[in-house]
CSV table of C-alpha atoms in Angstrom, one decimal:
chain,number,residue,atom,x,y,z
S,93,MET,CA,69.1,-113.3,72.0
S,94,THR,CA,70.9,-116.1,74.0
S,95,THR,CA,69.5,-117.0,77.5
S,96,GLN,CA,72.8,-119.9,78.6
S,97,THR,CA,75.8,-118.5,80.0
S,98,ALA,CA,77.8,-116.4,77.1
S,99,ARG,CA,81.8,-114.8,77.4
S,100,LEU,CA,83.3,-111.8,75.3
S,101,ARG,CA,86.2,-112.9,74.7
S,102,GLU,CA,89.4,-111.8,72.6
S,103,VAL,CA,92.3,-112.6,70.6
S,104,ILE,CA,95.3,-110.4,69.1
S,105,SER,CA,95.7,-111.5,65.3
S,106,ARG,CA,99.5,-110.8,63.5
S,107,ASP,CA,98.9,-107.2,62.5
S,108,GLY,CA,97.3,-106.4,65.7
S,109,THR,CA,93.5,-105.7,65.2
S,110,PRO,CA,91.5,-107.3,68.5
S,111,ILE,CA,89.3,-110.1,67.2
S,112,VAL,CA,86.5,-109.9,69.8
S,113,TYR,CA,84.2,-113.1,69.8
S,114,ARG,CA,81.3,-114.8,72.0
S,115,VAL,CA,81.1,-118.3,73.7
S,116,THR,CA,78.1,-119.9,74.8
S,117,GLY,CA,78.6,-123.2,76.5
S,118,SER,CA,80.8,-125.4,78.0
S,119,ASP,CA,84.1,-125.1,77.4
S,120,ASP,CA,85.0,-129.0,77.3
S,121,ALA,CA,82.3,-129.5,74.0
S,122,ARG,CA,83.1,-129.2,70.1
S,123,PRO,CA,84.1,-125.9,69.0
S,124,LEU,CA,82.0,-124.8,66.2
S,125,VAL,CA,83.1,-121.1,65.6
S,126,LEU,CA,79.8,-118.6,63.5
S,127,LEU,CA,81.6,-116.7,61.0
S,128,HIS,CA,78.9,-113.8,59.7
S,129,GLY,CA,78.1,-112.3,57.0
S,130,TRP,CA,78.9,-108.9,55.0
S,131,SER,CA,77.5,-106.2,57.6
S,132,ALA,CA,76.3,-107.9,59.9
S,133,SER,CA,78.0,-109.4,63.8
S,134,LEU,CA,78.3,-112.6,66.4
S,135,ARG,CA,74.7,-111.1,67.6
S,136,CYS,CA,73.0,-112.5,63.9
S,137,TRP,CA,72.5,-115.9,64.5
S,138,GLY,CA,69.5,-115.8,66.8
S,139,ASP,CA,67.9,-118.9,68.4
S,140,VAL,CA,70.4,-121.3,66.4
S,141,VAL,CA,73.3,-119.9,69.6
S,142,ASP,CA,71.2,-121.3,72.0
S,143,GLU,CA,70.3,-124.5,70.7
S,144,PHE,CA,73.8,-126.0,69.2
S,145,ALA,CA,75.2,-125.1,72.6
S,146,ARG,CA,73.5,-127.3,73.7
S,147,ARG,CA,76.1,-129.8,72.4
S,148,TYR,CA,78.6,-127.6,70.9
S,149,LYS,CA,81.0,-125.0,72.5
S,150,VAL,CA,79.3,-122.1,70.2
S,151,VAL,CA,82.1,-119.8,69.4
S,152,ALA,CA,80.2,-116.4,67.6
S,153,VAL,CA,83.2,-114.4,66.1
S,154,ASP,CA,82.6,-111.0,65.4
S,155,LEU,CA,84.3,-110.5,62.2
S,156,ARG,CA,87.5,-107.3,61.4
S,157,GLY,CA,85.3,-104.3,61.0
S,158,HIS,CA,82.4,-105.3,62.5
S,159,GLY,CA,80.8,-106.0,65.3
S,160,TYR,CA,83.0,-105.6,68.9
S,161,SER,CA,86.2,-106.2,66.5
S,162,GLY,CA,88.9,-103.5,65.6
S,163,ALA,CA,88.1,-102.1,61.9
S,164,PRO,CA,91.5,-100.9,60.8
S,165,GLU,CA,91.7,-98.6,58.2
S,166,THR,CA,93.6,-101.1,55.5
S,167,GLY,CA,94.0,-104.7,54.8
S,168,TYR,CA,90.7,-105.8,54.1
S,169,ASP,CA,91.5,-107.5,51.2
S,170,ASP,CA,94.7,-109.4,52.5
S,171,PRO,CA,93.2,-113.1,52.3
S,172,ALA,CA,96.2,-113.7,54.9
S,173,ASN,CA,94.4,-111.1,57.6
S,174,TRP,CA,91.7,-113.3,57.5
S,175,ALA,CA,93.4,-116.4,57.8
S,176,ALA,CA,95.2,-115.0,60.7
S,177,ASP,CA,92.1,-113.4,62.8
S,178,VAL,CA,90.3,-117.1,62.6
S,179,ALA,CA,93.4,-119.1,63.2
S,180,ALA,CA,94.3,-117.1,66.5
S,181,VAL,CA,90.7,-117.8,67.4
S,182,LEU,CA,90.6,-121.4,66.9
S,183,ALA,CA,94.5,-121.8,69.0
S,184,ALA,CA,92.5,-120.3,72.2
S,185,GLU,CA,89.3,-122.0,71.5
S,186,ALA,CA,89.8,-124.9,68.6
S,187,PRO,CA,93.5,-126.0,70.6
S,188,ASN,CA,92.2,-130.1,69.5
S,189,GLY,CA,92.1,-129.8,66.0
S,190,ASP,CA,88.2,-130.8,66.6
S,191,GLY,CA,86.8,-127.6,65.2
S,192,VAL,CA,83.9,-127.2,63.1
S,193,LEU,CA,83.4,-123.9,61.2
S,194,LEU,CA,80.4,-122.3,59.6
S,195,GLY,CA,80.2,-119.3,57.3
S,196,TRP,CA,77.5,-117.7,56.3
S,197,SER,CA,77.7,-115.9,53.1
S,198,TYR,CA,81.0,-113.8,53.7
S,199,GLY,CA,81.8,-115.6,56.0
S,200,GLY,CA,82.7,-118.6,53.4
S,201,LEU,CA,85.3,-117.0,51.7
S,202,VAL,CA,86.7,-116.1,55.4
S,203,VAL,CA,86.6,-120.0,56.1
S,204,CYS,CA,88.6,-120.4,52.3
S,205,ASP,CA,90.8,-118.4,53.3
S,206,TYR,CA,91.9,-120.1,56.4
S,207,LEU,CA,92.0,-123.2,54.9
S,208,ALA,CA,93.7,-122.1,51.3
S,209,ASP,CA,96.4,-119.9,54.4
S,210,ARG,CA,96.8,-122.7,56.7
S,211,GLY,CA,94.9,-125.5,55.8
S,212,THR,CA,93.1,-128.0,57.6
S,213,ALA,CA,95.0,-129.3,61.0
S,214,ARG,CA,92.1,-127.5,63.4
S,215,VAL,CA,89.2,-128.3,61.9
S,216,ALA,CA,87.3,-131.4,61.9
S,217,GLY,CA,85.1,-130.0,58.8
S,218,ILE,CA,82.9,-127.5,57.6
S,219,VAL,CA,79.4,-125.3,56.8
S,220,LEU,CA,78.8,-122.9,54.3
S,221,THR,CA,75.4,-121.1,54.3
S,222,GLY,CA,74.2,-119.3,52.0
S,223,ALA,CA,77.9,-118.3,51.2
S,224,ILE,CA,80.4,-117.2,48.3
S,225,THR,CA,84.0,-118.9,48.1
S,226,GLY,CA,85.4,-116.4,46.0
S,227,ILE,CA,84.4,-112.8,45.0
S,228,GLY,CA,84.7,-110.9,42.0
S,229,ARG,CA,84.6,-110.7,38.5
S,230,ASN,CA,84.5,-114.8,36.4
S,231,GLN,CA,84.4,-116.2,39.8
S,232,GLY,CA,82.3,-118.9,40.2
S,233,GLY,CA,81.9,-119.0,43.6
S,234,GLY,CA,80.9,-115.7,44.4
S,235,GLN,CA,77.8,-115.0,42.3
S,236,THR,CA,75.3,-112.5,43.4
S,237,GLY,CA,71.8,-112.6,43.4
S,238,PRO,CA,69.7,-109.2,42.5
S,239,LYS,CA,69.6,-107.1,45.8
S,240,MET,CA,72.7,-107.2,46.6
S,241,VAL,CA,73.5,-105.8,42.9
S,242,ALA,CA,70.8,-103.6,43.4
S,243,ALA,CA,71.8,-102.7,46.8
S,244,ILE,CA,75.4,-101.7,45.1
S,245,PRO,CA,76.6,-98.6,45.8
S,246,GLY,CA,73.8,-97.4,48.0
S,247,VAL,CA,75.3,-99.6,51.0
S,248,PHE,CA,78.9,-98.3,50.9
S,249,ALA,CA,77.0,-94.2,50.9
S,250,GLU,CA,78.1,-92.6,54.0
S,251,SER,CA,74.6,-90.2,53.3
S,252,PRO,CA,72.3,-91.7,56.3
S,253,SER,CA,69.2,-91.3,53.2
S,254,GLN,CA,71.0,-93.3,51.1
S,255,ALA,CA,72.4,-96.2,52.8
S,256,VAL,CA,69.0,-96.8,54.9
S,257,ARG,CA,67.1,-97.2,51.1
S,258,ALA,CA,70.3,-98.8,50.2
S,259,PHE,CA,69.4,-101.7,53.0
S,260,ALA,CA,65.7,-102.0,53.1
S,261,GLY,CA,66.0,-103.0,49.5
S,262,PHE,CA,67.4,-106.5,51.4
S,263,GLY,CA,63.7,-106.9,52.8
S,264,ASN,CA,63.0,-110.1,53.7
S,265,ALA,CA,65.6,-112.0,52.1
S,266,ASN,CA,67.8,-112.7,56.1
S,267,THR,CA,64.8,-113.2,57.2
S,268,GLY,CA,62.0,-115.1,55.7
S,269,PRO,CA,58.6,-114.2,55.2
S,270,GLY,CA,56.5,-113.7,57.9
S,271,ASP,CA,56.2,-110.5,60.8
S,272,ASP,CA,57.2,-112.7,63.6
S,273,LYS,CA,61.1,-112.4,62.5
S,274,GLY,CA,61.0,-109.0,63.3
S,275,VAL,CA,62.6,-108.1,65.6
S,276,ILE,CA,65.5,-109.8,64.5
S,277,ALA,CA,65.0,-108.3,61.2
S,278,GLN,CA,65.6,-105.6,63.0
S,279,LEU,CA,68.5,-106.3,64.9
S,280,MET,CA,70.2,-107.1,61.5
S,281,PHE,CA,69.3,-104.0,60.0
S,282,GLY,CA,70.7,-101.9,62.0
S,283,THR,CA,74.0,-104.1,62.7
S,284,SER,CA,74.9,-103.7,58.7
S,285,LEU,CA,74.2,-99.7,59.3
S,286,SER,CA,77.0,-99.0,63.0
S,287,THR,CA,79.7,-100.4,60.4
S,288,PRO,CA,81.9,-98.3,59.0
S,289,PRO,CA,80.3,-97.9,56.0
S,290,ARG,CA,84.6,-97.6,54.5
S,291,VAL,CA,84.1,-101.3,56.0
S,292,ARG,CA,81.2,-101.9,54.3
S,293,SER,CA,83.1,-101.5,50.5
S,294,ALA,CA,86.1,-102.6,51.3
S,295,LEU,CA,85.6,-106.0,51.2
S,296,PHE,CA,84.0,-105.8,47.6
S,297,TYR,CA,87.3,-104.4,46.6
S,298,ARG,CA,89.1,-107.7,46.3
S,299,ASN,CA,89.6,-110.4,43.3
S,300,SER,CA,90.0,-114.1,45.1
S,301,GLY,CA,89.7,-117.9,44.3
S,302,HIS,CA,89.1,-120.5,46.0
S,303,ASP,CA,88.2,-123.5,43.1
S,304,GLU,CA,91.8,-125.2,44.0
S,305,LEU,CA,91.4,-125.3,47.4
S,306,LEU,CA,87.8,-126.9,47.5
S,307,ALA,CA,88.8,-129.1,44.6
S,308,THR,CA,91.7,-131.0,47.1
S,309,LEU,CA,89.9,-130.2,50.5
S,310,ASP,CA,90.8,-133.8,52.4
S,311,ILE,CA,87.7,-132.3,55.7
S,312,PRO,CA,83.6,-133.1,54.9
S,313,ALA,CA,82.0,-130.2,53.7
S,314,LEU,CA,77.8,-129.2,54.7
S,315,ILE,CA,76.5,-127.0,52.0
S,316,LEU,CA,72.9,-125.8,53.3
S,317,HIS,CA,71.6,-123.1,50.6
S,318,GLY,CA,68.2,-121.3,49.4
S,319,THR,CA,67.0,-121.2,46.3
S,320,ALA,CA,65.7,-118.0,45.9
S,321,ASP,CA,68.2,-116.8,48.0
S,322,PRO,CA,69.3,-112.8,46.0
S,323,VAL,CA,71.9,-112.4,47.6
S,324,VAL,CA,74.5,-114.6,47.2
S,325,ASP,CA,73.1,-117.0,43.7
S,326,VAL,CA,72.2,-120.4,44.6
S,327,ALA,CA,75.0,-121.2,41.5
S,328,SER,CA,77.4,-120.3,44.2
S,329,ALA,CA,76.4,-123.2,46.5
S,330,GLU,CA,76.3,-125.2,42.7
S,331,HIS,CA,79.7,-124.2,41.6
S,332,ALA,CA,80.8,-125.0,45.2
S,333,ALA,CA,79.4,-128.1,45.7
S,334,GLN,CA,80.7,-129.4,42.4
S,335,LEU,CA,84.3,-129.0,43.6
S,336,ILE,CA,84.1,-130.7,47.2
S,337,PRO,CA,84.9,-134.7,47.4
S,338,ASP,CA,83.9,-135.2,50.7
S,339,VAL,CA,80.2,-132.8,50.4
S,340,VAL,CA,76.9,-133.0,51.8
S,341,THR,CA,74.6,-130.5,50.3
S,342,SER,CA,70.9,-129.2,51.1
S,343,PHE,CA,69.5,-127.0,49.3
S,344,TRP,CA,65.8,-125.5,50.8
S,345,GLU,CA,63.1,-124.8,47.8
S,346,GLY,CA,61.6,-121.3,47.5
S,347,ALA,CA,64.4,-120.1,51.0
S,348,GLN,CA,66.0,-117.1,51.0
S,349,HIS,CA,69.1,-115.7,52.3
S,350,GLY,CA,69.7,-116.3,56.2
S,351,LEU,CA,68.2,-120.1,56.3
S,352,PHE,CA,69.3,-120.5,60.3
S,353,VAL,CA,66.5,-117.8,61.1
S,354,GLU,CA,64.0,-118.4,58.4
S,355,ASP,CA,64.5,-121.9,59.4
S,356,PRO,CA,66.5,-122.0,62.7
S,357,ALA,CA,65.0,-125.8,63.9
S,358,ARG,CA,65.5,-127.6,60.2
S,359,PHE,CA,68.7,-125.7,60.3
S,360,VAL,CA,70.3,-127.0,64.2
S,361,LYS,CA,68.6,-130.7,62.7
S,362,ILE,CA,70.9,-130.9,59.5
S,363,VAL,CA,74.5,-129.2,61.0
S,364,ASN,CA,73.9,-131.6,63.8
S,365,GLN,CA,73.4,-134.6,61.6
S,366,PHE,CA,76.6,-133.1,60.3
S,367,VAL,CA,78.8,-132.4,62.8
S,368,GLY,CA,77.9,-135.3,64.7
S,369,GLY,CA,78.8,-137.8,61.3
S,370,LEU,CA,82.9,-136.4,61.9
């Protein structure tokens, strides 16, 4: 989806898992690290990568178990592994401590895993879009929407027919209405199916909350969320916004889960305004 020169790079996390990411834009610019959601990949970001690369060194990461990164058999329930993955990328690509972490959906939880384990010394700010900050029973930052609830357990199935039907149930949640998003919609659908079923399942077997982290966060945060998000309920974003001391919110009336696909220009403008003020 990108037209600018992009470079694939790799780091090795603490448990030996290779973490692959793609860099677009100038190596001298501020790093903007993109952490995708559950069962997605670094390719999910669409046109916003090129737009962001006009200002930043865009570092689009494949989370462990996804895309080009390694998919170990175990360890997905250990927040220290997620933290180590992000730490390895930041050490390679944001050595000056001026990086910004942008997490979508499950990527928001990974952002929190990193900050809880490693602190904020290497990060200037965070962006959470359609994100969870907790997962498991009674976690206010992990409230799922009706389409996510309905998709489980079908999205964990090894049976192709079951998995296809379950993922199809998300409909246009990741792209918003309109046929003009058909290409990236198919890409996201295919990426979801290509994520190993055992990984899709393992990511949900956690019970982790980050309310204390959010309440004491000492860097600025931007929260973007669609009020009609059927995957991650807007209540999750409202929960985080009430806790974070220095937060800017952007709630999009009637919008769904993938705001950066639904309205890329608006998404880029809001993120640029936030990062420009850091």
